[in-house]
Amino acid sequence: MRNLALLGLRTKYEMDRLPAASVGQISGGFSYFRSSSQEKSLTGGKCLCRTFFIVQGQQYTHGFQRNAFVNSEVLRAQEEWDVVDTIHPDPEIGVSSQQPGQLISFSEALQHFQTLDLSSFKKRIQPTIRRTGLAALRHCLFGPPKLHQGLREERDLVLTIAQCGLDSQDPMHGRVLQTIYKKLTGSKFDCALHGDHWEDLGFQGANPATDLRGAGFLALLHLLYLVMDSKTLLMAQEIFRLSHHHIQQFPFCLMSVNITRIAIQALREECLSRECNRRQKVIPVVNSFYAAAFLHLARVWRTQQKTISDSGFVLKDLEVLAKKSPKRLLKTLEVYLARVSKGQASLLETQKCSGSEGSHSKDLTFTGVCDLQSHSFESTGLI
């Protein structure tokens, strides 16, 4: 379907989604006019919609020029188009049945989990790290304070969500994925919940569900928080652009999942208890900690010219810092966001990033936190 980009539209489904009787512009600077007519089918009584496009003065039917000179590229595109049936949303591949363009906020997604019966998932969690002997004594004497009793239910909810997987049949889950995709890419169209386009966001394959190991749906909620919070959206978009740098590229979403894992461990090891007790909240603290860790990683990645081969070491250093100095990370995020609000901060001030140069991360080796914990530093594996 590559040649369909000649008309600025990646798929027939996207073309069909353009408003009827509309005038606008598609990528590549082409202007279009769309008109539609409905015809009664002789069999089955179904209404068929025939759509014509006028692109730069030439007429197209479903995206192809009629009665005009066309070059070989357009002819090849027409041959591709002719073998494609009219595309209808297929629930099996997960195109959202919700109203197109309807984004979901972090609070709405969280409320969805708060209303569910998660008792079967809650049984799996281990809220804190079990220590024995000298380790327990040392933690009691010199470790962080325990989380206040009134906050433990909120902590358990966070850990329970991390046990929940992605269910493509759940409309809310689909809306979360759609929102993340649209906010990062700027697309106005819904997309299939399975497909190669998720690799562009930094998932390992066509199904994001396979990449949530160790973080569950909490990893997607963290991404949702990052892109739907007005204070962190710019940061998310800048890190996303950095992830597509032709030399320093890395799988954005896989990196995010690993940072969520670090946040889960920090919560279980009570590294965040002091800040949670101070704010009398858990979820906002975990969200901020996740964003602060991602910010720190992006800065290290950019300033120290890290590449995908450094991923395991960078994540391991981040895990150590995050558990040792969570307050320092949170303060760094606070200062950064304050500067962003004044237009004074940018991760990529001196970086020129390109999403079209070089091979993507799927052709390279990415080492995550779990890989380093289960193997030696010399071994690598794609999570």
C-alpha positions as MATLAB code, in Angstrom:
seq = 'MRNLALLGLRTKYEMDRLPAASVGQISGGFSYFRSSSQEKSLTGGKCLCRTFFIVQGQQYTHGFQRNAFVNSEVLRAQEEWDVVDTIHPDPEIGVSSQQPGQLISFSEALQHFQTLDLSSFKKRIQPTIRRTGLAALRHCLFGPPKLHQGLREERDLVLTIAQCGLDSQDPMHGRVLQTIYKKLTGSKFDCALHGDHWEDLGFQGANPATDLRGAGFLALLHLLYLVMDSKTLLMAQEIFRLSHHHIQQFPFCLMSVNITRIAIQALREECLSRECNRRQKVIPVVNSFYAAAFLHLARVWRTQQKTISDSGFVLKDLEVLAKKSPKRLLKTLEVYLARVSKGQASLLETQKCSGSEGSHSKDLTFTGVCDLQSHSFESTGLI';
ca = [
       0.000    0.000    0.000;
       3.048    2.259   -0.049;
       2.140    4.032   -3.275;
      -1.131    5.259   -1.793;
       0.986    7.902   -0.051;
       1.098    9.660   -3.427;
      -2.248   11.110   -2.482;
      -1.216   11.770    1.110;
      -3.388    9.013    2.553;
      -1.862    5.832    3.930;
      -4.897    3.561    3.625;
      -8.205    3.327    1.873;
      -9.828    3.387    5.306;
      -8.340    6.834    5.992;
      -9.518    8.125    2.626;
     -13.028    6.912    3.295;
     -12.987    8.753    6.613;
     -12.592   12.183    4.960;
     -15.818   14.187    5.367;
     -18.290   14.019    2.485;
     -18.739   17.157    0.404;
     -15.610   18.586    1.982;
     -12.669   20.681    0.949;
      -9.314   20.373    2.615;
      -5.668   19.508    2.327;
      -3.823   16.227    2.563;
      -0.135   15.677    3.148;
       2.266   16.674    0.417;
       0.442   19.971   -0.059;
      -2.343   18.491   -2.215;
      -5.733   20.108   -1.973;
      -8.796   17.940   -2.373;
     -12.538   18.197   -2.891;
     -14.667   15.201   -2.006;
     -18.190   14.525   -3.204;
     -20.199   11.387   -2.597;
     -23.223    9.745   -4.178;
     -25.179    6.782   -2.888;
     -26.492    4.040   -5.162;
     -29.018    1.335   -4.320;
     -27.596   -2.165   -4.762;
     -29.735   -4.557   -6.824;
     -28.872   -7.371   -4.422;
     -29.318   -7.134   -0.686;
     -30.719   -3.603   -0.745;
     -27.494   -2.122    0.638;
     -26.476    1.467   -0.025;
     -23.125    1.848   -1.708;
     -21.161    5.049   -1.513;
     -19.139    6.131   -4.533;
     -16.615    8.820   -3.750;
     -14.796   11.151   -6.145;
     -11.768   13.237   -5.250;
     -10.544   16.272   -7.149;
      -6.841   16.585   -6.364;
      -4.987   19.485   -7.953;
      -7.599   19.834  -10.659;
      -7.720   16.139  -11.610;
     -10.524   13.745  -10.728;
      -9.914   10.595   -8.677;
     -12.278    7.764   -7.834;
     -11.371    6.330   -4.409;
      -8.037    8.038   -4.751;
      -7.157    7.443   -8.431;
      -7.065    9.826  -11.327;
      -9.648    9.482  -14.087;
      -9.526   10.758  -17.669;
      -6.155   12.365  -17.264;
      -2.538   11.548  -17.931;
      -1.000    9.548  -15.072;
       2.568    8.483  -14.493;
       3.765    4.977  -13.709;
       3.738    5.555   -9.943;
       0.057    6.462   -9.947;
      -0.736    3.481  -12.195;
       0.992    1.139   -9.758;
      -0.939    2.725   -6.937;
      -4.163    2.194   -8.874;
      -3.356   -1.494   -9.346;
      -2.867   -1.831   -5.595;
      -6.098   -0.018   -4.887;
      -8.121   -2.168   -7.265;
      -7.332   -5.329   -5.339;
      -8.377   -3.824   -2.005;
     -11.968   -4.319   -0.933;
     -13.811   -1.481    0.739;
     -12.551   -1.517    4.287;
     -14.997   -1.678    7.167;
     -13.917   -1.640   10.804;
     -13.287   -5.209   11.902;
     -13.860   -5.826   15.617;
     -11.419   -8.721   15.517;
      -8.512   -6.423   14.695;
      -9.638   -3.903   17.239;
     -10.728   -0.710   15.509;
     -12.452    1.225   18.235;
     -16.217    1.222   18.169;
     -16.291    4.424   20.148;
     -17.018    7.751   18.563;
     -14.046    8.584   16.311;
     -11.692   11.114   17.817;
     -12.989   10.637   21.359;
      -9.923   10.760   23.589;
      -9.857    9.444   27.131;
      -8.312   11.224   30.098;
      -6.139    9.595   32.729;
      -8.756   10.198   35.432;
     -11.484    8.562   33.333;
      -9.347    5.485   32.678;
      -8.403    5.273   36.359;
     -12.028    5.572   37.400;
     -12.821    2.620   35.143;
     -10.444    0.422   37.141;
     -11.765    1.777   40.442;
     -15.241    0.511   39.546;
     -14.128   -2.990   38.496;
     -13.880   -6.073   40.655;
     -10.117   -6.653   40.626;
     -10.023   -9.126   43.515;
      -8.574  -11.919   41.363;
      -5.689   -9.643   40.302;
      -5.190   -8.220   43.792;
      -4.413  -11.698   45.108;
      -1.254  -11.731   42.999;
       0.364   -8.565   44.342;
       3.132   -8.353   46.904;
       2.788   -4.790   48.259;
       6.223   -4.587   49.866;
       9.556   -6.366   49.592;
       9.984   -9.088   52.193;
      13.218   -8.705   54.132;
      14.735  -11.008   56.695;
      17.669  -10.953   59.090;
      20.104   -8.055   58.912;
      18.416   -6.625   55.811;
      15.144   -6.266   57.716;
      16.910   -4.698   60.704;
      18.850   -2.258   58.530;
      15.682   -1.246   56.674;
      13.846   -0.733   59.955;
      16.597    1.452   61.409;
      17.797    3.379   58.380;
      15.259    2.820   55.646;
      12.406    5.060   54.493;
       9.259    5.390   56.596;
       6.354    3.030   56.152;
       3.417    4.150   54.069;
       0.549    5.546   56.128;
      -2.232    3.042   56.725;
      -4.807    5.210   54.926;
      -2.757    5.189   51.711;
      -2.215    1.449   51.428;
      -5.433    0.767   49.544;
      -4.388    3.307   46.886;
      -0.946    1.704   46.678;
      -2.529   -1.710   46.273;
      -4.702   -0.387   43.424;
      -1.588    0.760   41.556;
       0.045   -2.638   41.970;
      -3.177   -4.421   41.022;
      -3.513   -2.463   37.774;
       0.052   -3.564   36.996;
      -1.257   -7.156   37.131;
      -3.986   -6.448   34.552;
      -3.248   -7.094   30.901;
      -4.462   -5.339   27.766;
      -7.861   -6.575   26.598;
      -8.605   -5.532   23.013;
     -12.258   -6.396   23.563;
     -12.613   -3.768   26.298;
     -13.637   -0.429   24.704;
     -11.850    1.543   27.415;
      -8.587   -0.273   26.721;
      -8.961    0.529   23.038;
      -9.580    4.206   23.762;
      -6.415    4.372   25.864;
      -4.351    2.975   22.998;
      -6.042    5.252   20.458;
      -5.389    8.296   22.642;
      -1.703    7.479   23.080;
      -1.312    6.926   19.339;
      -3.073   10.139   18.349;
      -1.307   12.368   20.875;
       2.152   11.098   19.918;
       1.672   11.015   16.151;
      -0.785   13.877   15.683;
      -3.132   11.591   13.731;
      -6.826   12.466   13.701;
      -7.901    8.988   12.620;
      -8.571    5.905   14.679;
      -6.210    3.029   13.995;
      -6.342   -0.743   14.349;
      -5.317   -2.051   17.753;
      -3.071   -4.583   15.992;
      -0.730   -3.536   13.210;
       2.749   -2.449   12.185;
       1.968    1.164   13.096;
       2.583    0.273   16.762;
       6.195   -0.481   15.926;
       6.525    3.177   14.913;
       5.651    4.077   18.511;
       8.335    1.779   19.841;
       6.513   -1.436   20.598;
       8.274   -4.639   19.649;
       5.569   -5.940   17.332;
       2.089   -5.441   15.971;
       0.327   -6.184   19.269;
       1.169   -3.848   22.180;
      -0.204   -6.392   24.671;
       2.868   -8.574   24.232;
       5.219   -5.851   25.482;
       3.652   -5.117   28.884;
       5.463   -7.854   30.802;
       6.162   -6.820   34.378;
       4.124   -3.611   34.174;
       0.699   -4.609   32.850;
      -1.872   -1.974   32.048;
      -0.139    0.444   34.420;
       2.449    0.951   31.667;
      -0.293    2.218   29.331;
      -1.815    4.389   32.058;
       1.582    6.007   32.559;
       1.858    6.742   28.843;
      -1.689    8.099   28.927;
      -0.800   10.362   31.846;
       2.273   11.587   30.011;
       0.394   12.581   26.838;
      -2.851   13.828   28.396;
      -1.377   16.023   31.104;
      -0.822   19.453   29.584;
       2.311   19.922   31.697;
       4.061   16.797   30.399;
       2.734   16.519   26.821;
       5.515   18.659   25.345;
       8.101   16.580   27.174;
       6.531   13.371   25.850;
       6.561   14.652   22.284;
      10.190   15.736   22.559;
      11.287   12.376   23.945;
       9.302   10.679   21.188;
      11.172   12.718   18.565;
      14.481   11.862   20.225;
      13.539    8.179   20.004;
      13.395    8.542   16.207;
      16.821   10.164   15.871;
      18.732    8.512   13.042;
      21.634    7.626   15.371;
      20.260    7.765   18.917;
      16.939    6.055   18.179;
      15.339    3.790   20.778;
      11.945    2.082   21.153;
       9.927    4.759   22.927;
       7.147    2.570   24.350;
       9.454   -0.265   25.383;
      11.590    2.253   27.236;
       8.472    3.620   28.906;
       7.418    0.135   30.037;
      10.820   -0.351   31.647;
      10.495    2.949   33.495;
       7.086    1.861   34.782;
       8.762   -1.295   36.100;
      11.269    0.865   37.967;
       8.403    2.899   39.448;
       6.670   -0.303   40.603;
       9.846   -1.510   42.306;
      10.417    1.861   43.964;
       6.870    1.780   45.321;
       7.217   -1.778   46.635;
      10.567   -0.999   48.247;
       8.938    1.992   49.994;
      11.265    4.469   48.301;
       8.254    6.697   47.555;
       6.582    6.377   50.945;
       7.974    9.598   52.379;
       6.688   11.674   49.441;
       3.349    9.824   49.414;
       2.919   10.494   53.129;
       3.766   14.157   52.628;
       1.236   14.605   49.816;
      -1.254   12.145   51.303;
      -1.583   10.596   47.837;
      -0.010    7.661   46.021;
      -1.087    7.714   42.375;
      -0.002   11.332   41.642;
       3.366   10.624   43.271;
       3.918    7.466   41.206;
       2.907    9.326   38.030;
       5.314   12.182   38.750;
       8.084    9.742   39.640;
       7.576    7.928   36.320;
       7.689   11.206   34.373;
      10.755   12.388   36.300;
      12.594    9.134   35.582;
      11.742    9.369   31.862;
      12.969   12.964   31.799;
      16.255   11.993   33.431;
      16.752    9.125   31.003;
      16.081   11.360   28.001;
      18.570   13.958   29.205;
      21.269   11.343   29.773;
      20.485    9.790   26.403;
      20.794   13.101   24.573;
      23.707   14.739   26.386;
      25.856   11.606   26.634;
      25.092   10.525   23.054;
      23.699    7.155   24.095;
      22.532    4.596   21.542;
      20.362    1.487   21.703;
      23.350   -0.656   22.664;
      23.618    1.371   25.891;
      19.964    0.842   26.875;
      20.518   -1.785   29.562;
      23.240    0.169   31.328;
      21.290    3.437   31.189;
      18.204    1.780   32.669;
      20.215    0.077   35.410;
      21.845    3.383   36.412;
      18.426    5.021   36.367;
      16.997    2.319   38.635;
      19.773    2.846   41.187;
      19.360    6.632   41.143;
      15.569    6.457   41.269;
      15.541    4.283   44.375;
      18.340    6.181   46.099;
      17.229    9.766   45.352;
      13.548    9.899   44.370;
      13.191   13.365   45.847;
      16.000   14.644   43.625;
      14.307   13.237   40.521;
      10.950   14.759   41.461;
      12.558   18.152   42.083;
      14.265   18.024   38.681;
      10.918   17.384   37.022;
       9.302   20.238   38.935;
      11.998   22.683   37.828;
      11.872   21.472   34.229;
       8.100   21.808   33.954;
       8.249   25.283   35.470;
      10.759   26.304   32.793;
       8.682   24.669   30.054;
       5.641   26.693   31.111;
       7.731   29.810   30.534;
       9.113   28.538   27.225;
      12.631   28.271   28.629;
      13.321   24.538   28.497;
      13.679   22.029   25.717;
      15.207   18.575   25.642;
      16.095   18.859   21.976;
      17.433   22.389   21.691;
      20.488   21.236   19.764;
      19.170   17.957   18.360;
      17.902   17.500   14.844;
      15.810   14.367   14.806;
      14.452   12.488   11.865;
      11.957    9.676   11.846;
      12.772    8.588    8.332;
      16.515    8.073    8.502;
      18.200    4.838    9.468;
      16.689    1.575   10.565;
      14.217    1.401   13.406;
      14.825   -0.219   16.787;
      13.359   -3.527   15.667;
      16.611   -4.105   13.761;
      18.729   -3.521   16.866;
      19.031   -5.051   20.325;
      17.238   -3.426   23.245;
      18.082   -4.514   26.785;
      15.537   -3.816   29.488;
      15.568   -3.920   33.275;
      14.338   -7.510   33.428;
      17.056   -8.641   31.046;
      19.766   -7.209   33.275;
      18.269   -8.759   36.367;
      18.091  -12.242   34.873;
      21.273  -12.233   32.785;
      24.785  -10.864   32.966;
      25.559   -7.447   31.568;
      27.142   -9.043   28.541;
      23.965  -10.822   27.491;
      21.226   -8.969   25.715;
      17.643   -9.679   24.761;
      14.686   -7.863   23.349;
      11.875   -7.606   25.881;
];
